[in-house]
CSV table of C-alpha atoms in Angstrom, one decimal:
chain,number,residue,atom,x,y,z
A,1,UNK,CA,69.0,39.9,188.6
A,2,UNK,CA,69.4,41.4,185.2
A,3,UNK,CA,69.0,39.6,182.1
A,4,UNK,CA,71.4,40.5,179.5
A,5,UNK,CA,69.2,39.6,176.8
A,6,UNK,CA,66.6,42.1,177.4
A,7,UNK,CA,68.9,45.1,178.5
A,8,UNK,CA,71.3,44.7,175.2
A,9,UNK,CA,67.3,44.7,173.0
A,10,UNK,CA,66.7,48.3,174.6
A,11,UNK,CA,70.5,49.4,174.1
A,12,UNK,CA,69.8,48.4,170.9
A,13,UNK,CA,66.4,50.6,170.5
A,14,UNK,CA,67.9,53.3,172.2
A,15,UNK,CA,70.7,53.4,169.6
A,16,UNK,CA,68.1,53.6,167.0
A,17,UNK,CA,67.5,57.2,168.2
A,18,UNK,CA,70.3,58.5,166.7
A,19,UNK,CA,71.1,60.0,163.4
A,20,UNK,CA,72.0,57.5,160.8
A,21,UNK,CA,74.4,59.9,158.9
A,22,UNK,CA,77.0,61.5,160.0
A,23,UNK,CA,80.7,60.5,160.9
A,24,UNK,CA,79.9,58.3,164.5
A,25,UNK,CA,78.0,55.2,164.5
A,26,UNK,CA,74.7,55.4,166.6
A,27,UNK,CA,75.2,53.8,170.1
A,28,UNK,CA,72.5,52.8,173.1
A,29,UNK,CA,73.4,52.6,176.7
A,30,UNK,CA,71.4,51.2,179.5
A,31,UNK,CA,72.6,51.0,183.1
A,32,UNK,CA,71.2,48.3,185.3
A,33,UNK,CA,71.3,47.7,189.3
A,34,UNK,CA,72.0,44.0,190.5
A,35,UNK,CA,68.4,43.5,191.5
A,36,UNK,CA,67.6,44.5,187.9
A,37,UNK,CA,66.5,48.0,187.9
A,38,UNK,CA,67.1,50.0,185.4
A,39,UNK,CA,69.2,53.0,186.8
A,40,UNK,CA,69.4,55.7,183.9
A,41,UNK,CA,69.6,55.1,179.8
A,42,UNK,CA,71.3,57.3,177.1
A,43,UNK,CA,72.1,57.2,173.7
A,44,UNK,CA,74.6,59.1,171.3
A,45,UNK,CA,73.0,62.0,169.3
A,46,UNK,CA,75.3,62.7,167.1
A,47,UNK,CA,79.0,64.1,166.3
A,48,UNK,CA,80.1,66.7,168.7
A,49,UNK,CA,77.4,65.4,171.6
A,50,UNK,CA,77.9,63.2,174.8
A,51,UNK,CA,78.2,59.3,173.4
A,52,UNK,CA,75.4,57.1,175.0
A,53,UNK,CA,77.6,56.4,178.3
A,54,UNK,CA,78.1,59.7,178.9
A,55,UNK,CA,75.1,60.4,178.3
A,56,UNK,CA,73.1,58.3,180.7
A,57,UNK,CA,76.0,58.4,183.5
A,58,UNK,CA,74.7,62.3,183.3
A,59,UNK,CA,71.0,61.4,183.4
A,60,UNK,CA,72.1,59.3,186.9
A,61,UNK,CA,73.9,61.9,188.2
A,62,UNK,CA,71.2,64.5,187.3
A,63,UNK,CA,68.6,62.3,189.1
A,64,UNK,CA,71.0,61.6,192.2
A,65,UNK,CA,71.2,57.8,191.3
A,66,UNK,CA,74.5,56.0,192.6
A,67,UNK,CA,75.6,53.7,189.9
A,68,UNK,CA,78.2,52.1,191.5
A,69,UNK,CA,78.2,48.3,191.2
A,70,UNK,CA,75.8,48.4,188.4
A,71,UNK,CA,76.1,46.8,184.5
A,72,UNK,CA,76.4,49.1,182.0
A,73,UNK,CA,74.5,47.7,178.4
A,74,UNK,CA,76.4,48.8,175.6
A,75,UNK,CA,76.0,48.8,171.6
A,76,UNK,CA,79.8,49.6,170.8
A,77,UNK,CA,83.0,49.0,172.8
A,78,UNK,CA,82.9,51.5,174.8
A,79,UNK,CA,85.9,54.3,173.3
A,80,UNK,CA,89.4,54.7,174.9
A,81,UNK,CA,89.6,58.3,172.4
A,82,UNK,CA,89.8,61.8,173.6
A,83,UNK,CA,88.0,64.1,170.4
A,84,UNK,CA,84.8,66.1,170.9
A,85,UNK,CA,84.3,64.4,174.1
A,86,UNK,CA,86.3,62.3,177.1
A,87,UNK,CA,86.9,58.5,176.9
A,88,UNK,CA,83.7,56.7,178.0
A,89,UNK,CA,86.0,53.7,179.5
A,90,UNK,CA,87.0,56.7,181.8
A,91,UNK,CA,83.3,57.9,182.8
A,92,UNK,CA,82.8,54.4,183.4
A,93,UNK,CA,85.6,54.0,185.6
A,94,UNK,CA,84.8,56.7,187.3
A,95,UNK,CA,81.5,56.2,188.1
A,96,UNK,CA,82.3,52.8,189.7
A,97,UNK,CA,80.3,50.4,187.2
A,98,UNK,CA,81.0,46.7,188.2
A,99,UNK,CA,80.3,45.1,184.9
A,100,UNK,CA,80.0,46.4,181.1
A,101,UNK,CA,78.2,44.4,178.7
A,102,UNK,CA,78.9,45.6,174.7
A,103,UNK,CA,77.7,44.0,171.7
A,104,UNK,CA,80.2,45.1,169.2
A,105,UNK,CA,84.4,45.6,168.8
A,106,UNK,CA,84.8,48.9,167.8
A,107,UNK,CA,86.8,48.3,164.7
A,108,UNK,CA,87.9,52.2,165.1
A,109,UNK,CA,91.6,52.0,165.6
A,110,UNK,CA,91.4,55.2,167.4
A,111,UNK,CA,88.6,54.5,170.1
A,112,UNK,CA,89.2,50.5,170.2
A,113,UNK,CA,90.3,48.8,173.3
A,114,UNK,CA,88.1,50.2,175.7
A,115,UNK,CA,86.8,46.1,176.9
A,116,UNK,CA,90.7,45.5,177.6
A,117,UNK,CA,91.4,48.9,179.6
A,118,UNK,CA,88.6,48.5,181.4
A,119,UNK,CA,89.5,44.7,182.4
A,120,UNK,CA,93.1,46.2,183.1
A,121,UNK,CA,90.9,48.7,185.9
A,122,UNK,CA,89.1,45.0,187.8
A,123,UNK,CA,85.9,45.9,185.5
A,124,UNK,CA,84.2,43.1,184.1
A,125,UNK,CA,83.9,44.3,180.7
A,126,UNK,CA,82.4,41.2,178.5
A,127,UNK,CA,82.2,41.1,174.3
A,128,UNK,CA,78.8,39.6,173.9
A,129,UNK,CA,78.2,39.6,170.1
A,130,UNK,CA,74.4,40.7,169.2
A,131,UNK,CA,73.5,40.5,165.7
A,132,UNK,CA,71.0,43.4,166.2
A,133,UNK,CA,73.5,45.4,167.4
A,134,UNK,CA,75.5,45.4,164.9
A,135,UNK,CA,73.0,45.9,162.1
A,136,UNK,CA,72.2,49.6,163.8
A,137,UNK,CA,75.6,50.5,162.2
A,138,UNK,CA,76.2,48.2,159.2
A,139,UNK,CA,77.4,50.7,157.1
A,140,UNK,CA,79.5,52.6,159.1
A,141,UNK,CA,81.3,49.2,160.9
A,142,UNK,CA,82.1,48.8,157.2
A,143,UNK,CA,83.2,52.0,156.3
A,144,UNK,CA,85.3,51.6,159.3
A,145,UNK,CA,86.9,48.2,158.5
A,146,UNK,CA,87.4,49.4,154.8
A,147,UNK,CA,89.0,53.1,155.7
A,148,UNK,CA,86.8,54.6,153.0
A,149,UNK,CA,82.9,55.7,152.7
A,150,UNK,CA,80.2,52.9,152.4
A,151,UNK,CA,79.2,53.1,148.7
A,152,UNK,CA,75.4,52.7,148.0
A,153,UNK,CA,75.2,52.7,143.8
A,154,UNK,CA,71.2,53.2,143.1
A,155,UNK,CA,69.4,53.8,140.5
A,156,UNK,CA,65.9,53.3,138.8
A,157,UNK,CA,65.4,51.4,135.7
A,158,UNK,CA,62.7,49.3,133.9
A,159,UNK,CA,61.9,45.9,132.8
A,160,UNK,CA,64.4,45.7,130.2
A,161,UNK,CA,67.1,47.3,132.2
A,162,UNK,CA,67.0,51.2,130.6
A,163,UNK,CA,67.6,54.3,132.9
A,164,UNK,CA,66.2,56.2,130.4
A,165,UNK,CA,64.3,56.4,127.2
A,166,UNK,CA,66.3,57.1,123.7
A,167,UNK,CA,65.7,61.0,123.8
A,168,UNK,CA,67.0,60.9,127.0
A,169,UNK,CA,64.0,61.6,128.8
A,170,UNK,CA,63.8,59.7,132.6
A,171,UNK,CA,61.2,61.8,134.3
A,172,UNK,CA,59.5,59.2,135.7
A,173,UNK,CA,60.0,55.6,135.6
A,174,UNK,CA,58.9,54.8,138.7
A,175,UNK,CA,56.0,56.0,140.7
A,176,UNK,CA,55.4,58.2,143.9
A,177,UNK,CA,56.0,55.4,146.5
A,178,UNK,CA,59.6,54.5,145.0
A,179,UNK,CA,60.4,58.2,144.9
A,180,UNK,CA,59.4,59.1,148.1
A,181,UNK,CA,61.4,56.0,149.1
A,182,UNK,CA,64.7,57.3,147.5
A,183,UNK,CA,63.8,60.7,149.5
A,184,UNK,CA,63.8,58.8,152.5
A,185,UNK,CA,67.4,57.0,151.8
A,186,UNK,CA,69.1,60.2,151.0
A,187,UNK,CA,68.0,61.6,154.1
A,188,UNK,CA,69.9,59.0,156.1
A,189,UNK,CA,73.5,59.4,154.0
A,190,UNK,CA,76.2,61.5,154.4
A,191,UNK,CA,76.7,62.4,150.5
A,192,UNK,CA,75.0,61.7,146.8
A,193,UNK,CA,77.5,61.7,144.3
A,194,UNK,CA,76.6,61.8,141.0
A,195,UNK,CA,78.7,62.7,137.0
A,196,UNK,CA,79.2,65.9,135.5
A,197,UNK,CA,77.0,64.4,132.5
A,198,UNK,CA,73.7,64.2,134.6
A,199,UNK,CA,74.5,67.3,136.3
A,200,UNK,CA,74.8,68.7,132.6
A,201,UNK,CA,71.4,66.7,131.2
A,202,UNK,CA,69.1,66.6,134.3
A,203,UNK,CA,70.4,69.4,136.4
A,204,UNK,CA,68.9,67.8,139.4
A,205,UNK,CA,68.8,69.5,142.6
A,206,UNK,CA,70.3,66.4,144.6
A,207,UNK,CA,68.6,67.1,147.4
A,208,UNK,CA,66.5,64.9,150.1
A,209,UNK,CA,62.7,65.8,150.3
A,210,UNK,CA,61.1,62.7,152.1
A,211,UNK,CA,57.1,63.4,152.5
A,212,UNK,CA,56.1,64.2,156.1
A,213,UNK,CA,59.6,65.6,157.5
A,214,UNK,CA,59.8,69.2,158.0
A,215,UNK,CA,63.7,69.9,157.6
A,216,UNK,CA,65.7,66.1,156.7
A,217,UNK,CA,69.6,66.2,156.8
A,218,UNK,CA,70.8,67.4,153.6
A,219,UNK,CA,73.9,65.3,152.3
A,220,UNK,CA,76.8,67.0,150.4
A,221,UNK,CA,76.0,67.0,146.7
A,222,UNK,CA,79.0,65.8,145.1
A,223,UNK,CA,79.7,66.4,141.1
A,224,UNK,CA,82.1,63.6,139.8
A,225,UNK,CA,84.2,64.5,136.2
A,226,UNK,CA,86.1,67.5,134.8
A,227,UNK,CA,83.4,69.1,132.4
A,228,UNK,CA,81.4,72.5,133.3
A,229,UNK,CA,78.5,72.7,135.5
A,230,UNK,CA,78.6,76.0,136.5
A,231,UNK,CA,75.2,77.4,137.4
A,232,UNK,CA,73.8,73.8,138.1
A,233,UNK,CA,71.1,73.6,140.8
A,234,UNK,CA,74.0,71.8,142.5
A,235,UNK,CA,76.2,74.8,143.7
A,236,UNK,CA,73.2,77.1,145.1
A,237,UNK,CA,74.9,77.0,148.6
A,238,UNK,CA,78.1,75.4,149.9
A,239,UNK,CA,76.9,72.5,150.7
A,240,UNK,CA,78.7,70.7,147.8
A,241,UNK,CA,81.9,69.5,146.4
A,242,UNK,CA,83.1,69.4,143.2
A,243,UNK,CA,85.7,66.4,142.3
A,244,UNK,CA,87.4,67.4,139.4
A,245,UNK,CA,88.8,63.9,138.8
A,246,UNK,CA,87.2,60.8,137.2
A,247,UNK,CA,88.7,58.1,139.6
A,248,UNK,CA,86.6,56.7,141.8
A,249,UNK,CA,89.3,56.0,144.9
A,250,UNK,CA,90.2,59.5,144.0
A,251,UNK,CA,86.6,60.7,145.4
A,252,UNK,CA,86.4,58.6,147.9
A,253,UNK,CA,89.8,59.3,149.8
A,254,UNK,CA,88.4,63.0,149.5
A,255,UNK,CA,85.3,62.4,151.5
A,256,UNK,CA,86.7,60.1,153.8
A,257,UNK,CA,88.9,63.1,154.7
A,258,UNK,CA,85.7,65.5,154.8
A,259,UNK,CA,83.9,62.6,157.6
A,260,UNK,CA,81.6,61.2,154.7
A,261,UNK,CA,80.7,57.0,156.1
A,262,UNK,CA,78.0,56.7,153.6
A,263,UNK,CA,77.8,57.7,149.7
A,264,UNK,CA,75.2,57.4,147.5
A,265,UNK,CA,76.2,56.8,143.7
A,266,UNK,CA,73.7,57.8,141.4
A,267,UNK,CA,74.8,58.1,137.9
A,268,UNK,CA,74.8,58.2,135.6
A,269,UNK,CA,76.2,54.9,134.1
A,270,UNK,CA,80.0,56.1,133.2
A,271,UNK,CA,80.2,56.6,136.9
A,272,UNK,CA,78.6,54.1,138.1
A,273,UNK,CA,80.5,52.2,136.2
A,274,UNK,CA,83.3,52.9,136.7
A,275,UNK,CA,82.8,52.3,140.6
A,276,UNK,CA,81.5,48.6,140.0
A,277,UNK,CA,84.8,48.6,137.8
A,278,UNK,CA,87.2,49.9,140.3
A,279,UNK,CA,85.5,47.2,143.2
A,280,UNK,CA,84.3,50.0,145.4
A,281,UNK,CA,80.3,49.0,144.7
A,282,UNK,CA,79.3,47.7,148.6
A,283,UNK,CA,75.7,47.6,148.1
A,284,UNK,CA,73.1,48.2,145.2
A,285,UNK,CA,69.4,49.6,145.5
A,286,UNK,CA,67.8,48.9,142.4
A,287,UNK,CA,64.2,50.7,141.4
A,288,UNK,CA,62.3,48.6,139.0
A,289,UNK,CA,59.3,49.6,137.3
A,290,UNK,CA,57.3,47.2,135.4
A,291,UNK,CA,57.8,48.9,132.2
A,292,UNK,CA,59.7,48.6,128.9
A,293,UNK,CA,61.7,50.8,126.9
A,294,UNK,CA,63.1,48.4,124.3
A,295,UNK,CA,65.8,51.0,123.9
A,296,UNK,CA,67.7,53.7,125.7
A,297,UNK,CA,70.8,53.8,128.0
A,298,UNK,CA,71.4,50.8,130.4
A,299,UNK,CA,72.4,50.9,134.1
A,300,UNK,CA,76.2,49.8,134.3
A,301,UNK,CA,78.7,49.9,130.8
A,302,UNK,CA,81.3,47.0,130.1
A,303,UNK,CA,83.0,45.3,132.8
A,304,UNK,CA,84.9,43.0,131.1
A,305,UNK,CA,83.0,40.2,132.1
A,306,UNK,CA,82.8,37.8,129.8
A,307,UNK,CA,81.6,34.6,130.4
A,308,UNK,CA,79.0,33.9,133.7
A,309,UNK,CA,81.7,32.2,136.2
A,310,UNK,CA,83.2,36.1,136.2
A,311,UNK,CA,79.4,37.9,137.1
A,312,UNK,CA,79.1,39.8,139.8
A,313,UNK,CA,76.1,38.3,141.8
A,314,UNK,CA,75.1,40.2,145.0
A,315,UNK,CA,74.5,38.4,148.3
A,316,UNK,CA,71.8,39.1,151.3
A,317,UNK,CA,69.1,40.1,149.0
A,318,UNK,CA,66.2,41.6,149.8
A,319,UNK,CA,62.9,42.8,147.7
A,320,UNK,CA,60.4,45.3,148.9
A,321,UNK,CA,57.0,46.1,146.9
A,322,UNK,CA,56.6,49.7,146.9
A,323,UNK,CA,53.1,50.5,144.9
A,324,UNK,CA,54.1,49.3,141.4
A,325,UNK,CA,57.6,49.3,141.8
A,326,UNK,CA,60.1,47.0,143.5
A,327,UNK,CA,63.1,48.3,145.3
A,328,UNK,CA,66.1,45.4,145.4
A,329,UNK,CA,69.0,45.6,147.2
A,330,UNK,CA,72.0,43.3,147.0
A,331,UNK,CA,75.2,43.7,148.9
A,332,UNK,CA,78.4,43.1,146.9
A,333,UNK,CA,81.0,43.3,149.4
A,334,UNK,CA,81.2,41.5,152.3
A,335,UNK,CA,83.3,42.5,155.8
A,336,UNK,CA,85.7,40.0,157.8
């Protein structure tokens, strides 16, 4: 006999496979036999390839395996939407599975329903919540739920709060670890947003360079404000957006529209700013370097807060030593 526990853990691995970025949430699929063998497994490689059903119903088929009868393990719902690909409550169906398994409601209004249509078909299609699950695609379940792009606002900063020193000057507060660190986390977004002020003052290249990794995902490099930029580091190739505008919702509506689930904010402090100001701040990752300034530009501006029953306090905290430096992250909205 199966046990659920265990196939849902390697679903769950499998999912793990897949790219973090991009505009579909990363699903595992295994496929079980009654006597508990497992059958075929697949997982969803990105936008525009099979989604894990698919994917390991073709793996069975490839290998001559009959999965009629069997339980299909799944991350996500399985979808009821025609796009790229077919309706994986279809392949299912199709294939003869007696039983699917899924961990999480897919909050997408588009591809939601598939437990129910399959139920309607005399499949036994059970919601079995798994909290492991669900944390493979935190950010884009979010995303989903809120209609707009997961906004990460990060930054590095010392002791005393400062982003930079007096003159300016920011190159570096933090050391190689936290650096390579930030690589890595750019690497796994869809965009990294930053103002046309640090664009004018830093020119930085925006890009994701995470030691040992041959060619990372690149995000779009996206250029908040309506100042000049032109010849920045930011426009040598197309693989950025300018967003002539200095309303945060503005942006946001814009990438949402271009299939951008996760954003990075990264400065400087008018924008970020004015993100925690407009309420679209879902989660902070904060490089601290034991060191003091004393003086120099701070992190966020005013937000009208004024006495400490108004702060904004971050929940599901989490602090992670990385050489000298300590990365902390806070999340500051919370889903239904």
């Amino acid at each position: 006999m199966a046990d659920d526990g265990a196939a849902m853990a390697r679903a769950v691995m499998l999912a793990q496979r897949g790219p973090v970025w991009g505009p579909n949430p990363r699903v595992g699929c295994v496929i079980v036999a009654a006597d508990g063998r497992v059958l075929a497994e697949g997982w969803h490689q990105g936008a525009g390839t099979p989604h894990a059903e698919a994917d390991a119903l073709s793996k069975a088929d490839d290998a001559g395996v009959d999965v009629a009868g069997a339980t299909a393990y799944v991350t996500l719902e399985p979808c009821t939407h025609t796009g790229r690909t077919g309706p994986c409550a279809d392949a299912l169906t199709v294939a003869g599975v007696g039983r699917v398994v899924f961990a999480v409601e897919d909050p997408n209004p588009q591809a939601a329903g598939g437990g129910e249509v399959l139920r309607s078909r005399g499949i036994d299609a059970e919601f079995v919540p798994d909290a492991a699950a669900r944390e493979v695609n935190r950010r884009w379940l979010r995303a989903m739920e809120l209609g707009r792009p997961y906004v990460i606002a990060k930054w590095a900063q010392t002791l005393d709060g400062r982003t930079a020193a007096s003159d300016g000057s920011s190159f570096w507060i933090t050391g190689e670890e936290a650096r390579a660190h930030a690589h890595h986390v750019r690497a796994e977004v869809d965009a990294i947003l930053v103002g046309t002020g640090t664009v004018g003052t830093d020119d930085p290249s925006l890009s994701a360079r995470p030691p040992g990794t041959d060619e990372p995902h690149q995000p779009l490099r996206v250029v908040m404000g309506t100042s000049a930029t032109d010849g920045a580091k930011v426009w040598r190739d197309g693989n950025s957006l300018s967003a002539r505008t200095h309303d945060p919702a503005e942006v946001l509506s814009e990438l949402w529209r271009r299939d951008v689930r996760t954003v990075i904010v990264e400065g400087g402090s008018v924008v970020t700013t004015a993100f925690f100001q407009a309420g679209l701040v879902d989660e902070v990752n904060a490089y601290i370097a034991p060191a003091l300034l004393g003086s120099g530009p701070t992190v966020v501006g005013d937000l009208g807060i004024g006495t400490m029953t108004d702060v904004l306090r971050g929940t599901d905290v989490t602090s992670t030593r990385l050489g000298a430096d300590t990365l902390v992250t806070a999340v500051f909205t919370k889903g239904p």
